[in-house]
Structure formats: structure tokens, C-alpha cells
Amino acid sequence: MTLRFDHAVIVVNDLQQAMVDYRALGFNPFYGGEHVGGKTHNALIVFQDGTYLELLAPTAPALLDNPDPDDRSNFLFLFNEGEGLVAYALYSD
């Protein structure tokens, strides 16, 4: 079985500002959409080889005021430690 890097997830509190910041660093993020349930949305930075960075943010800042750390029905639990790299995914054949 071959494993390869697929994508990394970076949580940010404000998706629009993160997109501006990453553009200033030379990246080209584009809006990916809202996740099921409507509590998070993302932007993607796709590289030539198909791997990508996912910038993940709450759709409303108030959603981070008191998230349930045990609720796995959405991605808000990923924000418990603040902004930054929180996950990565590997692809296998």
C-alpha cells in the first residue's frame, strides 16, 4: 500500500482575512464552500500535484464562544486549541 500526503487543515477564526493574508504570502486561495450543517466553511490552496491546504473557519464568530468539545457532528471541536495546523490527511491506493 502506498501512502501520500493529500491535504492539511489549518483552522482560522476569520476566513476572509486568512485568504487576504495567504494571498499576501504568495498563495492563491479560493473559496471552497460551506460544510454540511452550516457551521464551518473553507478556502483551498491547491498545489500543482493536487495536494492542498484547507483553511477552515466558523461561518460566524459567535460559534466559537462556547463550542462543545465532545460534539463531532461539525468541525468546531478543531478550534479548541486556537488557530493553526490541526490535521492532515493521507491518500492510499
Coordinates of C-alpha atoms in Angstrom, one line a residue:
M1 CA 0.0 0.0 0.0
T2 CA 1.3 3.4 -0.9
L3 CA 0.6 6.4 1.2
R4 CA 1.0 10.0 0.1
F5 CA 0.1 13.4 1.5
D6 CA -3.4 14.6 0.5
H7 CA -4.1 17.8 2.4
A8 CA -3.5 19.7 5.7
V9 CA -6.2 21.5 7.7
I10 CA -5.4 24.9 9.1
V11 CA -8.1 26.5 11.4
V12 CA -8.5 30.2 11.2
N13 CA -11.0 32.4 13.0
D14 CA -11.8 34.7 10.0
L15 CA -11.8 33.0 6.6
Q16 CA -11.8 36.2 4.6
Q17 CA -8.9 37.7 6.5
A18 CA -6.9 34.4 6.2
M19 CA -7.5 34.5 2.4
V20 CA -6.1 38.0 2.3
D21 CA -3.1 37.0 4.5
Y22 CA -2.3 33.9 2.4
R23 CA -2.5 35.9 -0.8
A24 CA 0.0 38.4 0.7
L25 CA 2.3 35.4 1.2
G26 CA 2.0 34.4 -2.5
F27 CA -0.7 31.7 -2.3
N28 CA -3.9 31.7 -4.3
P29 CA -6.7 30.6 -2.0
F30 CA -10.2 30.2 -3.4
Y31 CA -13.5 29.8 -1.6
G32 CA -14.4 26.1 -1.2
G33 CA -17.8 26.4 0.4
E34 CA -19.8 25.7 3.5
H35 CA -19.7 22.3 5.2
V36 CA -22.9 20.3 5.9
G37 CA -24.6 21.9 8.9
G38 CA -23.5 25.4 8.0
K39 CA -21.2 26.0 11.0
T40 CA -17.9 26.0 9.1
H41 CA -16.7 26.9 5.6
N42 CA -13.3 26.7 3.9
A43 CA -10.9 28.0 1.3
L44 CA -8.5 25.8 -0.5
I45 CA -4.9 26.4 -1.7
V46 CA -4.3 23.7 -4.3
F47 CA -0.8 22.8 -5.5
Q48 CA 0.3 21.5 -8.9
D49 CA 0.4 17.9 -7.7
G50 CA -3.2 18.0 -6.4
T51 CA -2.3 18.3 -2.7
Y52 CA -3.8 21.2 -0.9
L53 CA -4.1 23.3 2.2
E54 CA -7.6 23.7 3.6
L55 CA -8.3 26.9 5.6
L56 CA -11.2 26.1 7.8
A57 CA -13.2 28.8 9.7
P58 CA -16.5 29.1 11.5
T59 CA -19.3 30.7 9.5
A60 CA -20.0 33.1 12.4
P61 CA -17.5 34.1 15.1
A62 CA -20.1 33.5 17.9
L63 CA -20.0 29.8 17.1
L64 CA -16.5 29.7 18.8
D65 CA -17.8 31.3 22.1
N66 CA -18.8 28.1 23.7
P67 CA -18.3 25.1 21.4
D68 CA -19.0 21.6 22.8
P69 CA -15.6 19.8 22.8
D70 CA -17.4 16.4 22.5
D71 CA -19.6 17.4 19.6
R72 CA -18.1 15.7 16.5
S73 CA -21.1 16.5 14.2
N74 CA -19.3 19.5 12.9
F75 CA -15.7 20.7 12.8
L76 CA -15.9 23.3 15.7
F77 CA -14.0 21.0 18.1
L78 CA -10.9 21.6 16.0
F79 CA -10.8 25.2 17.3
N80 CA -10.3 24.2 20.9
E81 CA -6.6 25.0 20.8
G82 CA -6.8 28.1 18.7
E83 CA -5.7 28.9 15.2
G84 CA -3.1 26.8 13.4
L85 CA -2.4 23.4 11.8
V86 CA -4.9 20.8 13.3
A87 CA -5.0 17.9 11.0
Y88 CA -3.7 16.3 7.8
A89 CA -5.0 13.6 5.5
L90 CA -3.1 10.8 3.7
Y91 CA -4.2 9.2 0.5
S92 CA -3.8 5.5 0.0
D93 CA -4.3 3.3 -3.1

